C-alpha positions as semicolon CSV with decimal commas, in nm:
position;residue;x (nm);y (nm);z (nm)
1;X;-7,636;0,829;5,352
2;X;-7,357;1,081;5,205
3;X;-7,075;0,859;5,011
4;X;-6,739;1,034;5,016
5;X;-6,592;0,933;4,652
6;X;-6,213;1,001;4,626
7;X;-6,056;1,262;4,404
8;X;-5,896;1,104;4,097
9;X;-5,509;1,141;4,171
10;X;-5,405;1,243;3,796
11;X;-5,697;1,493;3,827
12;X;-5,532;1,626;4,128
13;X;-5,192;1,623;3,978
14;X;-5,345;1,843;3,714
15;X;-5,524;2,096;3,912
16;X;-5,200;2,139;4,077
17;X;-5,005;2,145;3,792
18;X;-5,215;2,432;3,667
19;X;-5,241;2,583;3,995
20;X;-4,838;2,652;3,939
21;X;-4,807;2,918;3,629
22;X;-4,528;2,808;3,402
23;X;-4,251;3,000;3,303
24;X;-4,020;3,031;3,010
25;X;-3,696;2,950;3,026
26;X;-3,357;2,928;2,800
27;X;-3,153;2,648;2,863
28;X;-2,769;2,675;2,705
29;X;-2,529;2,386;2,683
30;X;-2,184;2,427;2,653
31;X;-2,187;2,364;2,301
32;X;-2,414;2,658;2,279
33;X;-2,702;2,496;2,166
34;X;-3,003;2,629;2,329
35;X;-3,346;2,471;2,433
36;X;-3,604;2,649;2,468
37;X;-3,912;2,500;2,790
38;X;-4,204;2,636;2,934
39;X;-4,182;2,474;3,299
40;X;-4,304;2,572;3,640
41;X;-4,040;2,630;3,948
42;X;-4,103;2,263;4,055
43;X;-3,962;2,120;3,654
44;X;-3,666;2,395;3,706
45;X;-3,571;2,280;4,082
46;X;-3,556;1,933;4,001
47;X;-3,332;1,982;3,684
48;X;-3,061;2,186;3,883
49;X;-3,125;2,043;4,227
50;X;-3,179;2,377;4,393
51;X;-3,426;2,505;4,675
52;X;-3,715;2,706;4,621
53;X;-3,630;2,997;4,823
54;X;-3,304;3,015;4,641
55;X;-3,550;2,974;4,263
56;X;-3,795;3,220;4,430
57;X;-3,507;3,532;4,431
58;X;-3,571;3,513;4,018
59;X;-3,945;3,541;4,060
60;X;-4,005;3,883;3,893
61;X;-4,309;3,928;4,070
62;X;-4,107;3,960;4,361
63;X;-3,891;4,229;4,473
64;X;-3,541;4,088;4,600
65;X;-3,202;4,295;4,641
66;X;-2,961;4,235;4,322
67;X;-2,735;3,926;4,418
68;X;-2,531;3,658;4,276
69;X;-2,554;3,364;4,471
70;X;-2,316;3,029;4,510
71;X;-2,579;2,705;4,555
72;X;-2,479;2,337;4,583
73;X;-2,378;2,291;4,173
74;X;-2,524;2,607;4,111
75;X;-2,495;2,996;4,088
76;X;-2,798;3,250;4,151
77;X;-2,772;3,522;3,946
78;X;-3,023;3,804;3,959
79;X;-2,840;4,110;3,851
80;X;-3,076;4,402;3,643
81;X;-3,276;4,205;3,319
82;X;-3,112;3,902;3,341
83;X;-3,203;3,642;3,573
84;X;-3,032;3,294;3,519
85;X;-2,933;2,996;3,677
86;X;-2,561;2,874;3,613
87;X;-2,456;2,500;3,692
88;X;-2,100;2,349;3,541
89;X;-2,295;2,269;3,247
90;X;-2,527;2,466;3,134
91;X;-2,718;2,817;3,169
92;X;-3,042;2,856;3,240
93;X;-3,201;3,215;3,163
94;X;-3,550;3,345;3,239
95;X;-3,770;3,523;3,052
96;X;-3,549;3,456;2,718
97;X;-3,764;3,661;2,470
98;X;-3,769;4,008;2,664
99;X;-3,617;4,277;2,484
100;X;-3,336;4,294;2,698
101;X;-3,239;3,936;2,726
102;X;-3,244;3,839;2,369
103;X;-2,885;3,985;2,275
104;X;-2,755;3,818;2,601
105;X;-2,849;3,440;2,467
106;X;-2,704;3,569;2,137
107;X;-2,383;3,641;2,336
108;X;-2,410;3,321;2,511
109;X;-2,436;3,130;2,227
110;X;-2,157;3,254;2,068
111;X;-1,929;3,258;2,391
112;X;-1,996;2,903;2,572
113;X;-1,903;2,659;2,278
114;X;-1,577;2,823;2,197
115;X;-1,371;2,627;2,467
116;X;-1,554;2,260;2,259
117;X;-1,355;2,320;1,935
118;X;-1,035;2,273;2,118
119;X;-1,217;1,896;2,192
120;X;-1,290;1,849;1,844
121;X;-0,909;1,807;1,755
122;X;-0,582;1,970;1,554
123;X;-0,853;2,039;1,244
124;X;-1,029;2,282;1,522
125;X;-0,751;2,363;1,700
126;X;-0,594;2,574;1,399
127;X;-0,909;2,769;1,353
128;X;-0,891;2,938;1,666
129;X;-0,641;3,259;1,781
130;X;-0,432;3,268;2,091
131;X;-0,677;3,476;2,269
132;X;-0,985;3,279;2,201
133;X;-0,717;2,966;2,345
134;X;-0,744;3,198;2,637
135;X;-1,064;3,211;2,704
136;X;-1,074;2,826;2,712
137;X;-0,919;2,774;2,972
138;X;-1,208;2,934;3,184
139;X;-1,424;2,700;3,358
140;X;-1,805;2,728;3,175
141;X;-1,962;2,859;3,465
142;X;-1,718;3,161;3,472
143;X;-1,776;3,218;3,097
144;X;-2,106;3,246;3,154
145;X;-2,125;3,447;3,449
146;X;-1,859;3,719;3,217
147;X;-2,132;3,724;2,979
148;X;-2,335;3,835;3,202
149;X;-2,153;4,088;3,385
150;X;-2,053;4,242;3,040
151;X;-2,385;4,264;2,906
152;X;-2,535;4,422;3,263
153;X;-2,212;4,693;3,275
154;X;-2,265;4,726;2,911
155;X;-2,673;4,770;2,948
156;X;-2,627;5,016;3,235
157;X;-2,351;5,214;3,080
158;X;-2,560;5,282;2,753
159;X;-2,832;5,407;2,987
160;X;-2,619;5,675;3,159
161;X;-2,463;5,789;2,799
162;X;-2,799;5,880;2,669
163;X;-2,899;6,059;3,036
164;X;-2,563;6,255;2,964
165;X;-2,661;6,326;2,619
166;X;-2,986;6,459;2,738
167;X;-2,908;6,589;3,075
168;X;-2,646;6,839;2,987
169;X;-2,780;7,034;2,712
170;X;-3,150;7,051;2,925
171;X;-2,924;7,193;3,228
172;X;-2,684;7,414;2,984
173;X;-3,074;7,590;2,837
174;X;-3,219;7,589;3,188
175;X;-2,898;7,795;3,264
176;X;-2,973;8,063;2,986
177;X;-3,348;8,047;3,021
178;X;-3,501;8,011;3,289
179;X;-3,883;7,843;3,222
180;X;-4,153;7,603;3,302
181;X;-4,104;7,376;3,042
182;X;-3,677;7,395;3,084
183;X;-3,762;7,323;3,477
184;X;-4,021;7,035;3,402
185;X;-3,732;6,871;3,153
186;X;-3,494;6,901;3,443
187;X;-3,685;6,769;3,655
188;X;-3,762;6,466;3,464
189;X;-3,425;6,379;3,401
190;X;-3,346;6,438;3,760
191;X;-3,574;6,170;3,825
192;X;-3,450;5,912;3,595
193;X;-3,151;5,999;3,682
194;X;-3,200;5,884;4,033
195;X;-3,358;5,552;3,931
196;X;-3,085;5,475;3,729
197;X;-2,839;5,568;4,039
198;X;-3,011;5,317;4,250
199;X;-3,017;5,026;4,000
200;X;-2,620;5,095;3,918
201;X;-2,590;5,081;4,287
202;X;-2,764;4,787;4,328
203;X;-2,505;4,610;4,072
204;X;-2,249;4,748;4,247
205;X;-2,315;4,639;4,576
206;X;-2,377;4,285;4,483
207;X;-2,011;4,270;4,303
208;X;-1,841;4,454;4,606
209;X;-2,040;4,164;4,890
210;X;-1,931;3,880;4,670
211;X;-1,577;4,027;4,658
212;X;-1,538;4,089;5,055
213;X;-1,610;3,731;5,119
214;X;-1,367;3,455;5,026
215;X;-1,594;3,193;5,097
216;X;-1,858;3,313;4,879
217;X;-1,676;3,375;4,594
218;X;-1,530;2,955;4,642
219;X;-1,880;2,858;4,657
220;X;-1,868;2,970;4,281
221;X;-1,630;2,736;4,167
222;X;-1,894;2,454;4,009
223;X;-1,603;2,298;3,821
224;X;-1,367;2,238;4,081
225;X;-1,731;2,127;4,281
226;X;-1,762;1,875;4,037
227;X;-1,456;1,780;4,029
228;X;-1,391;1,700;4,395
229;X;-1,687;1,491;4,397
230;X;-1,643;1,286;4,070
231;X;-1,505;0,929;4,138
232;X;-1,243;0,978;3,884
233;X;-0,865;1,074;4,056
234;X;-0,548;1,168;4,025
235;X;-0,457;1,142;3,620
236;X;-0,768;1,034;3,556
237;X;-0,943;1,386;3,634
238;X;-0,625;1,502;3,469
239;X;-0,676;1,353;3,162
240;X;-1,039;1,430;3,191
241;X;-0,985;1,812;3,156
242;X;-0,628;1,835;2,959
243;X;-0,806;1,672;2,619
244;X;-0,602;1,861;2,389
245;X;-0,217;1,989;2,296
246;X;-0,342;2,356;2,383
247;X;-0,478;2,295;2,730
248;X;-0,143;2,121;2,845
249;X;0,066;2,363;2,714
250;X;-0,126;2,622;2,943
251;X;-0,024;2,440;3,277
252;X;0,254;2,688;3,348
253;X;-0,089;2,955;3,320
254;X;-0,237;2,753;3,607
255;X;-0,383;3,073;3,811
256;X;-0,606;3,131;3,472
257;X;-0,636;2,766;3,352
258;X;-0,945;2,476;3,486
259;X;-0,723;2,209;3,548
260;X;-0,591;2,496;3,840
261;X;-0,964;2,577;3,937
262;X;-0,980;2,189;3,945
263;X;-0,643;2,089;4,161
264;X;-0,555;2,441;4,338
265;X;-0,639;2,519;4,655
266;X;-1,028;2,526;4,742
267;X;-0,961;2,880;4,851
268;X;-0,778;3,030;4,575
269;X;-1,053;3,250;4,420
270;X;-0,735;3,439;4,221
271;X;-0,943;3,393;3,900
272;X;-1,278;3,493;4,006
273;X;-1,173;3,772;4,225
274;X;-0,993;3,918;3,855
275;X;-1,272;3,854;3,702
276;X;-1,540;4,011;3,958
277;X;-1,254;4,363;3,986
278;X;-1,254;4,421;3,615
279;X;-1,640;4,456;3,624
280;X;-1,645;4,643;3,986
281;X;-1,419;4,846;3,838
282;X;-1,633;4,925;3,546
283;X;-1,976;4,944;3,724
284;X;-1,835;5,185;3,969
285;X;-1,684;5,391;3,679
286;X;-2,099;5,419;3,567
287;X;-2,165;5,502;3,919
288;X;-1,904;5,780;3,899
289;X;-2,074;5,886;3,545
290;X;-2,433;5,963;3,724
291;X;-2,264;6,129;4,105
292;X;-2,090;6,349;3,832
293;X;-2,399;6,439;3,677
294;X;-2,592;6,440;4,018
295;X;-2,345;6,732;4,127
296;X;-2,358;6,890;3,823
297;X;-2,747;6,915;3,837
298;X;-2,710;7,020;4,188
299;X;-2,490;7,327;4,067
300;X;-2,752;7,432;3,846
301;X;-3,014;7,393;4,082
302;X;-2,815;7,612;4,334
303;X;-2,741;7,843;4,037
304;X;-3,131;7,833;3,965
305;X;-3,228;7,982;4,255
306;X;-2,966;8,219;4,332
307;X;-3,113;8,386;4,049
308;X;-3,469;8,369;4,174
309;X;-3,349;8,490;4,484
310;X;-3,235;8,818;4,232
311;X;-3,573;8,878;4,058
312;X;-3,713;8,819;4,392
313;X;-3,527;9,094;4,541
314;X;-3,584;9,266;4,245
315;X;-3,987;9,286;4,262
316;X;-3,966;9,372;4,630
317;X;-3,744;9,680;4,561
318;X;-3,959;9,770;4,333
319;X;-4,303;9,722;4,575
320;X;-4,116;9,926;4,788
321;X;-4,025;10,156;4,518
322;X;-4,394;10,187;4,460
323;X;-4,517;10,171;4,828
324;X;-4,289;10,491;4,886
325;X;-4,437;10,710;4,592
326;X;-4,784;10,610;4,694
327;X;-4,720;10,753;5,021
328;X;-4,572;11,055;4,919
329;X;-4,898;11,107;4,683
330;X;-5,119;11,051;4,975
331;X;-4,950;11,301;5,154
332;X;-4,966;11,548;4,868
333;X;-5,320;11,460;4,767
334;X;-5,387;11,545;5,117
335;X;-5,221;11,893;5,177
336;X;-5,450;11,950;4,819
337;X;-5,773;11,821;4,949
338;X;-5,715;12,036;5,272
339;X;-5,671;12,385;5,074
340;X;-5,927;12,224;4,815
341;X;-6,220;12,223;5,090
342;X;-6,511;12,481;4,971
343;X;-6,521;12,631;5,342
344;X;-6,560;12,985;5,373
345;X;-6,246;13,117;5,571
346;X;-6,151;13,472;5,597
347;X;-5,778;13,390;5,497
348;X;-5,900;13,237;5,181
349;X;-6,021;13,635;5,038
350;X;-5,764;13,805;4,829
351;X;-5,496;13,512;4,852
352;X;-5,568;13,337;4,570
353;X;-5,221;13,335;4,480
354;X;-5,106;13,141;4,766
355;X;-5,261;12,837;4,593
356;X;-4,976;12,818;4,353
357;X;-4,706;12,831;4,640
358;X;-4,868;12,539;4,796
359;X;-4,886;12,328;4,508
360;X;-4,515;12,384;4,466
361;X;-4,402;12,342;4,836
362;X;-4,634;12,017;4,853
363;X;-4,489;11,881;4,547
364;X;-4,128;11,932;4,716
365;X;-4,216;11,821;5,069
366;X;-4,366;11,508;4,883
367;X;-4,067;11,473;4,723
368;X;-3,839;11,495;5,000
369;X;-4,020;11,260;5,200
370;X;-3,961;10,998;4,914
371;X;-3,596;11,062;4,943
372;X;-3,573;11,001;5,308
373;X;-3,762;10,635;5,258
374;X;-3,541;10,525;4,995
375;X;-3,229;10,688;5,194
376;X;-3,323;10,509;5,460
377;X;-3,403;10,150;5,296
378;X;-3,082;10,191;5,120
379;X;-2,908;10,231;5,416
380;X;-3,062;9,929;5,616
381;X;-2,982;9,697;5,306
382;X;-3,316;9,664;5,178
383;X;-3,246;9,776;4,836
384;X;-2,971;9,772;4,631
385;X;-2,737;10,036;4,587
């Protein structure tokens, strides 16, 4: 008799828990404190509250078109390197210790608790400029998201200065020179050139969908999310954001300020849509880098083999060149081998010096006859002039 015994269930939860590879992740508060975990998916979903198809767009094993995402109390951002999750209090970032990534937590930590020393009271308050007072007034998930942008346009723009810087002097030596190793270096380039193309136009495409559609640029707004839900009204959501002297003298800046992301219009997306232009604006200046440098290459290229067409012209004038004189030869070295023949002929006694005529009127004949085939290539175009 077979006995079924039944699977231990913390042995089960472990098999599956190992069955799920975890991932490394960056977790930054507002006060810019990070955390550093080592969860699966399943740890990450149920911190933010967000669905797995929406968590499996950062899966780098994956391949899923550049986007930036709105979620319920959450924002989707796969954009290049960075890959992040951004609720209305903190940022989660994948992948934290990749080459890449590491400045962008720097930049995050030293961007996301600036808007807390206002909080801390008139002793903080005079430590900080107008312009950092500014920056404030931005809801977190919008500071965050900036650092982002800045550090992608940034990344992306470094890339195309050094393809400039290697590009033009390679096509500028090509120009003067042309050889295999100059048109294996062009070619190179040409390639990464292209790569890099498609990954700024992946950027760019993701900030120009998000800024056609109203509605998914709203969806962004996690503060004003948050703050439509929260039980606390009127004043008291009032009183929640305006903390400090600073952020209630900024009321009359409402189109820039949270309490206005908080009270304004669910539609207004004024301050994102500014926000989302200035780095359009700058991705699509990179973009207009590399089609610069794309038609430039193609100038060469066309230059390139213009002047193979030349030398190739050149070497079949001169197989003609040579195909004519062999002919004319032929025929020479034929009227000779004719009067050469050791055939006894009664015109051949007492006229020996007719051999020296016919060498000469050979010779000309020969010549003539290479005149007329050049003549008449010349004059049907097939050599040069």
């Amino acid at each position: 008799m077979t006995h079924v015994v039944p699977a231990d269930p913390q042995v089960l939860a472990t098999v599956k828990k190992k069955a799920q590879p975890s991932r490394s992740w960056a977790v930054l508060d507002s006060n810019g404190e990070t955390t550093w975990l080592d969860v699966d998916k399943y740890a990450i979903m149920h911190r933010v509250n967000i669905h797995a198809r929406d968590l499996r767009i950062l899966d780098p094993l994956l391949s899923y078109p550049s986007t930036i995402l709105g979620r319920d109390g959450a924002i989707v951002l796969n954009l290049e390197h960075i890959k992040a999750i951004i609720t209305a209090e903190e940022v989660l970032l994948r992948d934290p210790s990749g080459e890449y990534v590491v400045p962008v937590v720097q930049e995050l930590q030293r961007h996301l608790p600036v808007v807390n020393a206002i909080n801390q009271g008139p002793e903080a308050i005079g430590q900080i400029d107008v312009e950092a007072a500014d920056e404030c007034v931005s809801p977190f998930e919008f500071r965050a998201l900036e650092v982002a942008l800045e550090s992608i346009c940034s990344f992306l723009a470094a890339r195309t200065l050094e393809l400039e810087t290697a590009a033009y002097p390679a096509l500028d030596e090509l120009t003067s020179l042309i050889s295999s190793r100059n048109l294996d270096r062009v070619r190179k380039l040409k390639s990464a050139m292209t790569r890099l193309t498609a990954r700024v136009q992946k950027v760019r495409d993701a900030l120009e969908q998000l800024l056609d559609d109203d509605d998914d640029m709203a969806d962004l707004y996690l503060s004003r999310k948050l703050a439509a839900s929260s039980p606390v009204s009127g004043s008291g959501a009032a009183n929640w954001y305006a903390v400090s002297p600073i952020i209630g003298s900024k009321i009359s800046k409402a189109s820039r300020g949270s309490i206005a992301t908080i009270h304004g219009d669910e539609n207004d997306v004024e301050e994102l849509e500014m926000l989302l232009e200035a780095y359009f604006m700058q991705i699509d200046g990179t973009l207009n880098k590399l089609t610069t440098l794309r038609e430039y290459i193609d100038d060469t290229e066309d230059y390139i083999n213009i002047q193979l067409d030349n030398h190739r012209n050149q070497l079949i004038q001169l197989e003609l060149f040579l195909s004519s004189g062999s002919v004319c030869l032929s025929v020479y070295s034929l009227v000779a081998a004719i009067f050469g023949m050791n055939i006894p002929f009664t015109w051949n006694d007492n006229h020996g010096y007719v051999f020296k005529w016919v060498v000469i009127i050979s010779g000309l004949l020969s010549a003539l006859l290479f005149i007329l085939i050049m003549s008449y290539a010349r004059l049907k175009g097939l050599v040069g002039s």
